[in-house]
Short mmCIF file of C-alpha atoms and ligand atoms in Angstrom, two decimals:
data_model
loop_
_atom_site.label_atom_id
_atom_site.label_comp_id
_atom_site.label_asym_id
_atom_site.label_seq_id
_atom_site.Cartn_x
_atom_site.Cartn_y
_atom_site.Cartn_z
CA MET A 15 0.00 0.00 0.00
CA SER A 16 1.41 3.42 -0.93
CA LEU A 17 1.79 6.11 1.75
CA PHE A 18 -1.10 8.10 0.24
CA GLU A 19 -3.35 5.03 0.13
CA ASN A 20 -2.48 4.41 3.77
CA THR A 21 -3.54 7.99 4.63
CA LEU A 22 -6.80 7.58 2.72
CA GLN A 23 -7.40 4.34 4.59
CA GLN A 24 -7.03 6.19 7.92
CA ILE A 25 -9.48 8.88 6.77
CA LYS A 26 -11.95 6.25 5.53
CA LYS A 27 -11.82 4.30 8.80
CA ALA A 28 -12.51 7.42 10.88
CA GLY A 29 -15.28 8.33 8.44
CA GLU A 30 -16.96 4.97 8.94
CA ILE A 31 -16.70 5.01 12.74
CA ALA A 32 -18.11 8.53 13.06
CA ASN A 33 -20.46 8.42 10.06
CA ILE A 34 -18.82 11.41 8.40
CA ASN A 35 -20.46 13.12 5.41
CA GLN A 36 -19.78 10.97 2.32
CA ASP A 37 -19.31 13.98 0.05
CA LEU A 38 -16.55 15.29 2.32
CA LEU A 39 -14.89 11.85 2.37
CA MET A 40 -15.00 11.79 -1.43
CA THR A 41 -13.49 15.30 -1.53
CA MET A 42 -10.64 14.32 0.80
CA ARG A 43 -9.63 11.42 -1.47
CA SER A 44 -7.74 13.68 -3.87
CA PRO A 45 -5.77 16.92 -3.46
CA GLU A 46 -7.20 20.19 -4.78
CA ALA A 47 -4.01 20.79 -6.79
CA ILE A 48 -0.71 19.08 -7.57
CA HIS A 49 2.04 21.33 -8.89
CA LYS A 50 4.97 19.44 -10.35
CA VAL A 51 7.84 21.63 -11.53
CA ASN A 52 11.21 21.05 -13.17
CA PHE A 53 13.81 23.78 -12.85
CA ASN A 54 17.50 24.38 -13.54
CA VAL A 55 20.26 25.19 -11.08
CA ARG A 56 23.80 26.29 -12.00
CA MET A 57 26.23 24.17 -9.96
CA ASP A 58 29.57 25.52 -8.62
CA SER A 59 31.35 23.54 -11.36
CA GLY A 60 29.51 25.56 -14.04
CA GLU A 61 27.29 22.58 -14.99
CA LEU A 62 23.54 23.23 -15.32
CA LYS A 63 21.44 20.61 -13.50
CA ARG A 64 17.70 19.98 -13.66
CA PHE A 65 15.69 19.27 -10.47
CA GLU A 66 12.17 17.99 -9.82
CA GLY A 67 9.96 19.69 -7.22
CA TYR A 68 6.40 19.47 -5.94
CA ARG A 69 3.82 21.53 -4.11
CA VAL A 70 0.64 19.63 -3.31
CA GLN A 71 -2.39 21.55 -2.03
CA HIS A 72 -4.65 19.00 -0.41
CA ASN A 73 -7.53 20.83 1.22
CA SER A 74 -8.36 24.48 1.96
CA LEU A 75 -11.69 24.15 3.79
CA ALA A 76 -10.19 25.50 7.02
CA GLY A 77 -7.91 28.16 5.50
CA PRO A 78 -4.69 28.63 3.48
CA TYR A 79 -2.73 25.46 2.70
CA LYS A 80 0.02 24.87 5.27
CA GLY A 81 2.86 22.37 5.33
CA GLY A 82 6.59 21.90 5.05
CA LEU A 83 9.08 21.72 2.22
CA ARG A 84 11.21 18.58 2.25
CA TYR A 85 14.54 18.24 0.45
CA SER A 86 15.21 14.52 0.02
CA GLU A 87 16.01 11.96 -2.63
CA ASN A 88 12.85 10.09 -1.60
CA VAL A 89 10.53 12.97 -2.52
CA ASP A 90 7.92 11.87 -5.04
CA GLU A 91 4.30 12.68 -5.83
CA ASP A 92 2.85 9.92 -3.63
CA GLU A 93 4.87 10.93 -0.56
CA VAL A 94 4.04 14.63 -0.93
CA MET A 95 0.32 13.85 -1.46
CA ALA A 96 0.24 11.73 1.73
CA LEU A 97 2.06 14.35 3.79
CA ALA A 98 -0.24 17.10 2.44
CA ALA A 99 -3.35 15.12 3.43
CA TRP A 100 -1.89 14.53 6.91
CA MET A 101 -1.43 18.30 7.22
CA SER A 102 -5.14 18.90 6.48
CA ILE A 103 -5.93 16.50 9.31
CA LYS A 104 -3.22 17.76 11.70
CA CYS A 105 -4.28 21.42 11.43
CA SER A 106 -7.86 20.36 12.09
CA VAL A 107 -6.95 18.23 15.16
CA VAL A 108 -5.53 21.33 16.85
CA GLY A 109 -8.29 23.55 15.45
CA ILE A 110 -6.11 26.14 13.71
CA PRO A 111 -7.64 27.88 10.67
CA LEU A 112 -5.35 26.31 8.08
CA GLY A 113 -5.62 23.69 5.37
CA GLY A 114 -3.12 21.06 4.31
CA GLY A 115 -0.25 21.29 1.85
CA LYS A 116 3.25 19.92 1.45
CA GLY A 117 6.13 20.30 -0.94
CA GLY A 118 9.57 19.12 -1.71
CA VAL A 119 12.51 18.82 -4.04
CA LYS A 120 14.11 15.53 -5.03
CA VAL A 121 17.71 16.20 -4.00
CA ASP A 122 20.44 14.96 -1.68
CA THR A 123 21.44 18.17 0.13
CA LYS A 124 24.61 16.52 1.47
CA LYS A 125 25.97 16.72 -2.09
CA LEU A 126 25.36 20.51 -2.39
CA SER A 127 27.49 23.44 -1.27
CA ASP A 128 25.75 26.27 0.62
CA SER A 129 25.65 28.44 -2.49
CA GLU A 130 24.18 25.59 -4.56
CA LEU A 131 21.56 25.06 -1.83
CA GLU A 132 20.68 28.76 -1.97
CA ARG A 133 20.38 28.72 -5.80
CA LEU A 134 18.28 25.53 -5.64
CA THR A 135 15.93 27.17 -3.10
CA ARG A 136 15.61 30.37 -5.14
CA GLY A 137 15.05 28.32 -8.31
CA PHE A 138 12.32 26.25 -6.68
CA VAL A 139 10.58 29.36 -5.31
CA GLY A 140 10.77 30.90 -8.79
CA SER A 141 8.89 27.85 -10.11
CA ILE A 142 6.12 27.76 -7.50
CA TYR A 143 5.71 31.40 -6.41
CA LYS A 144 2.51 31.91 -8.38
CA PHE A 145 0.79 29.15 -6.37
CA ILE A 146 1.82 30.29 -2.86
CA GLY A 147 1.43 33.40 -0.69
CA PRO A 148 0.51 34.51 2.86
CA SER A 149 -3.23 34.01 2.23
CA THR A 150 -3.08 31.05 -0.14
CA ASP A 151 -0.33 28.58 0.74
CA VAL A 152 2.37 28.94 3.38
CA PRO A 153 5.29 26.47 3.31
CA ALA A 154 7.63 25.79 6.28
CA PRO A 155 10.75 23.74 7.05
CA ASP A 156 10.65 19.95 7.04
CA MET A 157 13.32 17.27 6.59
CA TYR A 158 16.64 18.80 5.46
CA THR A 159 15.25 22.34 5.27
CA ASN A 160 15.83 24.92 7.99
CA PRO A 161 15.40 28.61 8.97
CA GLN A 162 18.22 29.72 6.62
CA ILE A 163 16.48 28.02 3.68
CA MET A 164 13.19 29.70 4.69
CA ALA A 165 15.02 33.06 4.74
CA TRP A 166 16.32 32.55 1.15
CA ALA A 167 12.88 31.35 0.05
CA THR A 168 11.13 34.38 1.58
CA ASP A 169 13.70 36.79 0.13
CA GLU A 170 13.21 35.30 -3.35
CA TYR A 171 9.41 35.38 -3.04
CA MET A 172 9.48 39.04 -1.95
CA LYS A 173 11.77 39.96 -4.88
CA LEU A 174 9.28 38.38 -7.28
CA ASN A 175 6.33 40.06 -5.56
CA ASP A 176 7.14 43.79 -5.28
CA GLY A 177 8.74 43.36 -1.86
CA LYS A 178 5.58 41.94 -0.31
CA GLY A 179 4.89 38.56 1.27
CA LEU A 180 6.98 38.21 4.45
CA GLY A 181 4.38 35.74 5.76
CA THR A 182 4.68 33.39 2.76
CA PHE A 183 7.04 31.03 4.62
CA THR A 184 7.20 30.20 8.34
CA GLY A 185 10.07 28.79 10.36
CA LYS A 186 12.14 31.85 9.39
CA PRO A 187 15.00 33.12 11.57
CA VAL A 188 13.74 35.41 14.38
CA GLU A 189 15.74 38.30 12.84
CA PHE A 190 13.63 37.98 9.66
CA GLY A 191 10.07 37.67 10.97
CA GLY A 192 10.37 34.26 12.63
CA ALA A 193 8.39 33.42 15.78
CA MET A 194 10.06 33.00 19.15
CA GLY A 195 9.84 29.38 20.26
CA ARG A 196 9.45 27.81 16.78
CA SER A 197 12.58 25.67 17.13
CA THR A 198 11.33 24.04 20.36
CA ALA A 199 7.62 24.04 19.46
CA THR A 200 7.27 20.40 18.36
CA ALA A 201 8.88 19.05 21.54
CA ASP A 202 7.05 21.60 23.72
CA GLY A 203 3.73 20.47 22.22
CA ALA A 204 4.61 16.78 22.66
CA TYR A 205 5.59 17.41 26.29
CA PHE A 206 2.24 19.11 27.01
CA VAL A 207 0.41 16.09 25.54
CA MET A 208 2.55 13.67 27.59
CA LYS A 209 1.84 15.61 30.79
CA ASP A 210 -1.90 15.65 30.09
CA LYS A 211 -2.02 11.96 29.15
CA ILE A 212 0.15 10.56 31.96
CA GLY A 213 -0.42 13.16 34.66
CA ASP A 214 1.71 13.59 37.81
CA SER A 215 3.07 10.06 37.58
CA LEU A 216 5.07 11.08 34.48
CA VAL A 217 8.00 11.81 36.79
CA ASP A 218 8.09 8.13 37.86
CA LYS A 219 8.09 6.71 34.33
CA SER A 220 11.08 5.25 32.54
CA VAL A 221 11.52 6.63 29.01
CA ALA A 222 13.43 5.81 25.80
CA ILE A 223 13.65 8.24 22.89
CA GLN A 224 14.54 7.30 19.31
CA GLY A 225 16.01 10.28 17.47
CA PHE A 226 18.06 13.03 19.13
CA GLY A 227 17.50 15.82 16.61
CA ASN A 228 15.35 18.93 16.84
CA ALA A 229 12.30 17.12 18.22
CA GLY A 230 13.92 14.31 20.26
CA SER A 231 16.73 16.25 21.94
CA VAL A 232 14.47 19.10 23.07
CA LEU A 233 11.94 16.62 24.46
CA ALA A 234 14.75 14.80 26.29
CA LYS A 235 15.80 18.08 27.94
CA LEU A 236 12.22 18.94 28.95
CA LEU A 237 11.69 15.50 30.50
CA ASP A 238 15.11 15.57 32.18
CA ASP A 239 14.41 19.02 33.67
CA ALA A 240 11.13 17.63 35.05
CA GLY A 241 13.04 14.81 36.78
CA VAL A 242 11.96 12.00 34.42
CA LYS A 243 14.54 9.22 33.92
CA ILE A 244 15.56 8.71 30.31
CA HIS A 245 17.24 5.36 29.89
CA ALA A 246 18.13 5.48 26.20
CA VAL A 247 18.40 7.91 23.29
CA SER A 248 19.65 7.35 19.74
CA ASP A 249 20.69 8.96 16.50
CA SER A 250 21.14 7.36 13.08
CA SER A 251 24.35 5.62 14.25
CA GLY A 252 22.68 3.90 17.21
CA GLY A 253 22.19 4.90 20.82
CA VAL A 254 23.34 4.98 24.43
CA TYR A 255 21.72 3.22 27.37
CA SER A 256 21.91 3.45 31.16
CA LYS A 257 19.79 1.48 33.60
CA ASP A 258 20.19 4.36 36.10
CA GLY A 259 19.18 7.04 33.58
CA LEU A 260 21.30 9.18 31.24
CA ASP A 261 22.76 12.57 32.00
CA ILE A 262 21.00 14.38 29.15
CA GLY A 263 23.22 17.48 29.50
CA LEU A 264 26.25 15.28 28.86
CA VAL A 265 24.66 13.55 25.87
CA ASP A 266 23.57 16.89 24.44
CA GLU A 267 27.06 18.37 24.80
CA PHE A 268 28.52 15.31 23.06
CA LYS A 269 26.06 15.70 20.15
CA GLU A 270 26.62 19.47 19.96
CA ASN A 271 30.30 18.73 19.40
CA GLY A 272 29.39 16.66 16.36
CA GLY A 273 29.75 13.17 17.90
CA ARG A 274 27.88 10.03 16.89
CA LEU A 275 26.14 8.49 19.90
CA VAL A 276 27.67 5.03 19.29
CA ASP A 277 31.08 6.63 19.89
CA MET A 278 30.11 8.02 23.32
CA LYS A 279 32.29 6.27 25.89
CA ASP A 280 30.33 7.23 29.04
CA TYR A 281 27.53 4.70 28.49
CA GLU A 282 26.70 1.27 27.12
CA THR A 283 25.74 1.46 23.45
CA ILE A 284 22.52 0.09 22.02
CA THR A 285 21.21 -0.41 18.49
CA ASN A 286 18.16 1.48 17.26
CA GLU A 287 16.29 -1.84 16.97
CA ALA A 288 17.08 -2.81 20.58
CA LEU A 289 16.11 0.65 21.86
CA LEU A 290 12.61 0.17 20.51
CA GLU A 291 12.27 -3.11 22.41
CA LEU A 292 13.55 -1.90 25.81
CA GLU A 293 11.59 -2.53 29.00
CA VAL A 294 10.53 1.06 29.59
CA ASP A 295 7.15 2.59 30.41
CA VAL A 296 7.19 5.19 27.64
CA LEU A 297 8.68 5.06 24.13
CA CYS A 298 9.03 8.31 22.18
CA LEU A 299 9.62 8.03 18.42
CA ALA A 300 11.35 11.13 17.08
CA ALA A 301 13.31 9.95 14.05
CA LEU A 302 11.72 8.43 10.96
CA GLU A 303 8.61 6.83 9.51
CA ASN A 304 7.88 3.08 9.68
CA VAL A 305 10.25 2.12 12.52
CA ILE A 306 7.62 -0.06 14.19
CA THR A 307 6.11 -2.49 11.70
CA GLU A 308 4.48 -5.93 11.82
CA LYS A 309 8.04 -7.32 12.19
CA ASN A 310 8.84 -5.83 15.61
CA ALA A 311 5.43 -4.74 17.01
CA LYS A 312 5.12 -7.97 18.96
CA ASN A 313 8.44 -7.25 20.74
CA ILE A 314 7.59 -3.77 22.02
CA LYS A 315 7.51 -3.68 25.82
CA ALA A 316 6.57 -0.05 26.54
CA ASP A 317 3.01 0.61 27.76
CA ILE A 318 2.61 3.75 25.70
CA ILE A 319 4.16 5.23 22.55
CA PHE A 320 4.26 8.92 21.62
CA GLU A 321 4.83 9.65 17.92
CA LEU A 322 6.86 12.84 17.43
CA ALA A 323 7.99 11.67 13.98
CA ASN A 324 5.47 11.49 11.13
CA GLY A 325 4.23 7.94 10.53
CA PRO A 326 6.71 5.96 12.71
CA VAL A 327 4.18 3.16 13.38
CA SER A 328 2.84 1.32 10.31
CA SER A 329 -0.86 0.44 9.98
CA ASP A 330 -0.17 -3.28 10.48
CA ALA A 331 1.83 -2.52 13.61
CA ASP A 332 -1.00 -0.31 14.87
CA ASP A 333 -3.33 -3.33 14.84
CA ILE A 334 -0.83 -5.55 16.68
CA LEU A 335 -0.11 -2.90 19.31
CA GLU A 336 -3.82 -2.30 19.87
CA GLU A 337 -4.38 -6.01 20.39
CA ARG A 338 -1.51 -6.00 22.91
CA LYS A 339 -3.10 -2.98 24.70
CA ILE A 340 -0.12 -0.73 23.98
CA GLU A 341 -1.44 2.78 23.48
CA VAL A 342 -0.14 4.84 20.56
CA ILE A 343 -0.63 8.59 20.86
CA PRO A 344 -0.52 9.68 17.22
CA ASP A 345 1.72 12.04 15.28
CA ILE A 346 -1.16 14.23 14.07
CA LEU A 347 -1.72 15.25 17.70
CA VAL A 348 1.69 14.80 19.36
CA ASN A 349 3.82 16.71 16.83
CA ALA A 350 1.25 19.41 15.99
CA GLY A 351 3.10 21.98 18.14
CA GLY A 352 5.33 22.76 15.15
CA VAL A 353 2.54 23.78 12.80
CA THR A 354 0.75 25.58 15.63
CA VAL A 355 3.70 27.91 16.24
CA SER A 356 4.03 28.30 12.45
CA TYR A 357 0.44 29.55 12.54
CA PHE A 358 1.47 31.98 15.32
CA GLU A 359 4.25 33.21 13.00
CA MET A 360 1.71 33.88 10.23
CA VAL A 361 -0.46 35.87 12.65
CA GLN A 362 2.52 37.91 13.91
CA ASN A 363 3.77 38.61 10.37
CA LYS A 364 0.32 39.87 9.40
CA GLN A 365 0.05 42.13 12.45
CA ASN A 366 3.73 43.15 12.43
CA ASN A 367 3.62 42.61 16.17
CA TYR A 368 5.80 39.98 17.86
CA TRP A 369 5.23 37.88 20.98
CA SER A 370 7.66 36.78 23.69
CA ALA A 371 8.73 33.14 24.05
CA GLU A 372 6.60 32.90 27.24
CA GLU A 373 3.49 34.20 25.47
CA THR A 374 4.03 31.72 22.63
CA LYS A 375 4.41 28.80 25.04
CA GLU A 376 1.31 29.75 27.01
CA LYS A 377 -0.80 29.94 23.83
CA LEU A 378 0.68 26.68 22.55
CA GLN A 379 -0.10 24.87 25.81
CA LYS A 380 -3.76 25.93 25.64
CA ILE A 381 -4.14 24.69 22.05
CA MET A 382 -2.36 21.36 22.71
CA SER A 383 -4.25 20.69 25.95
CA ASP A 384 -7.61 21.47 24.34
CA ALA A 385 -6.77 19.19 21.40
CA TYR A 386 -5.69 16.38 23.73
CA ALA A 387 -8.93 16.73 25.73
CA ASP A 388 -11.00 16.52 22.51
CA VAL A 389 -9.11 13.44 21.31
CA ARG A 390 -9.34 11.80 24.73
CA SER A 391 -13.11 12.27 25.03
CA THR A 392 -13.63 11.03 21.44
CA HIS A 393 -11.48 7.96 22.27
CA ASP A 394 -13.71 7.32 25.31
CA ASP A 395 -16.99 7.98 23.47
CA TYR A 396 -16.26 5.79 20.44
CA LYS A 397 -14.08 3.23 22.29
CA CYS A 398 -11.55 3.55 19.47
CA SER A 399 -7.78 4.02 19.30
CA TYR A 400 -6.23 7.43 19.90
CA ARG A 401 -5.26 7.57 16.21
CA GLU A 402 -8.83 6.93 15.11
CA ALA A 403 -10.04 9.45 17.70
CA ALA A 404 -7.67 12.14 16.40
CA PHE A 405 -8.86 11.52 12.82
CA ILE A 406 -12.49 11.71 13.98
CA VAL A 407 -11.92 15.01 15.81
CA ALA A 408 -10.31 16.43 12.67
CA MET A 409 -12.91 15.08 10.25
CA LYS A 410 -15.81 16.36 12.36
CA ARG A 411 -14.35 19.87 12.38
CA LEU A 412 -13.91 19.72 8.60
CA GLU A 413 -17.43 18.31 8.22
CA GLU A 414 -18.91 21.38 9.99
CA LYS A 415 -17.07 23.68 7.59
CA PHE A 416 -17.98 21.55 4.58
CA GLU A 417 -21.70 21.42 5.38
CA ILE A 418 -21.97 25.11 6.14
CA ARG A 419 -20.28 26.00 2.85
CA SER A 420 -21.92 23.52 0.52
CA SER A 421 -25.63 23.13 1.04
CA MET A 422 -26.20 22.06 -2.60
P1 NAD B 18 16.22 16.02 12.81
O1 NAD B 18 16.83 15.81 11.46
O2 NAD B 18 16.61 17.22 13.61
O3 NAD B 18 16.50 14.74 13.74
C1 NAD B 18 16.25 13.43 13.33
C2 NAD B 18 16.94 12.48 14.30
O4 NAD B 18 16.69 11.14 13.86
C3 NAD B 18 18.45 12.63 14.33
O5 NAD B 18 18.91 12.42 15.66
C4 NAD B 18 18.94 11.50 13.41
O6 NAD B 18 20.26 11.08 13.73
C5 NAD B 18 17.93 10.45 13.78
N1 NAD B 18 17.87 9.39 12.77
C6 NAD B 18 18.01 9.50 11.43
N2 NAD B 18 17.97 8.28 10.87
C7 NAD B 18 17.75 7.41 11.87
C8 NAD B 18 17.62 6.00 11.93
N3 NAD B 18 17.71 5.23 10.83
N4 NAD B 18 17.41 5.43 13.14
C9 NAD B 18 17.32 6.20 14.24
N5 NAD B 18 17.47 7.51 14.26
C10 NAD B 18 17.68 8.11 13.08
O7 NAD B 18 14.67 15.97 12.56
P2 NAD B 18 13.50 16.50 13.51
O8 NAD B 18 13.12 17.86 13.08
O9 NAD B 18 13.84 16.23 14.95
O10 NAD B 18 12.33 15.54 13.01
C11 NAD B 18 12.21 14.21 13.48
C12 NAD B 18 10.85 13.68 13.06
O11 NAD B 18 9.85 14.53 13.61
C13 NAD B 18 10.58 13.67 11.54
O12 NAD B 18 9.75 12.57 11.25
C14 NAD B 18 9.83 14.95 11.31
O13 NAD B 18 9.00 14.88 10.14
C15 NAD B 18 8.99 14.99 12.57
N6 NAD B 18 8.52 16.35 12.86
C16 NAD B 18 9.39 17.32 13.17
C17 NAD B 18 8.88 18.60 13.41
C18 NAD B 18 9.81 19.72 13.79
O14 NAD B 18 9.31 20.82 13.99
N7 NAD B 18 11.09 19.48 13.93
C19 NAD B 18 7.51 18.85 13.33
C20 NAD B 18 6.64 17.82 13.02
C21 NAD B 18 7.17 16.56 12.78
#
């Protein structure tokens, strides 16, 4: 099953459980627009190379399309369509007035110099600028894109648009219209959901975290500061483990200095596969998609899984985990802090009025806690999984908008 088919399956299942409007379900089955572009970039060597890029606009019932730009060799139409549809759902779970979009360029950024990366970004924006804008479609960073890339993209867009359009991209550097707290927003949001779900006993839980990047490392610090014991963390090389709990400050310093976790001498090392199967209370997935599949789902020992990554648990694994009474708190809720603070950035750009980090965090906590409460009560009402509940919450919000707008 392709990634997009998998997403449609999730929408269909929620639709059946909650008896969602059939016309809306039909509408959600295909994106409103798919922009595929090919554009040239002059490499440092003087060679002219052609690149393939996408912007998929899935659904705009709730507002302008919103979703990241991914630079990766795996980018293709199916992946971007699936991620765009997830964004329509994710924005609706947290109730922000935005639709779903996603984009990307098929490229291995590790093979590009900084100036090639800048020319690639400007070239891509030149190809898609007519389809995007602060009130139509607002891209953001995703895998292998970052605030610097958003700054180049915004600068190029504004050059092509009479100097207007600062709010066309979010995740910009703070010096260029970015929101305070965007870099920690995904982990902050996940931490609020964890606190609401587990309550005061969170401090007594044992935790393992796969992925020690933007999302995973910030979550590790938040949990560590709260006194929670983290027994294992990993990066792409593997991980470190301690039965007494890791010193997260030490691990963070090691990573900041460019080390690979398997080379850290202070602790026992552990493979990424073994980390997933540790005897811990809570497993946080903050690396990649499809790390828990039908192959290892039966070996998972944690009681609860929080998905910070997009799609880390496959559909087959979902069924096995549910049977084994292991709760999975889904990506479309857990990692929605990122898009929520991106929405805050859009609002601030529009008003030309900027908030403090504290104000951002306070507003984020309210949105995440309200969303968790909605998902929790839907889970209780329908006696369904948290993933199904999150889809139902999102689909019901979209259904209200759909029915009010289309009475014919
Ligand atoms: P990142 O690139 O900063 O970090 C990714 C981490 O995963 C790194 O520690 C990397 O070493 C590790 N990793 C890579 N390959 C691995 C492998 N094979 N096994 C184990 N670990 C591996 O990325 P990020 O921004 O932290 O994003 C992580 C996940 O969270 C992605 O799925 C992303 O789509 C999702 N997400 C991130 C945000 C955000 O705002 N950062 C928002 C929503 C969703």
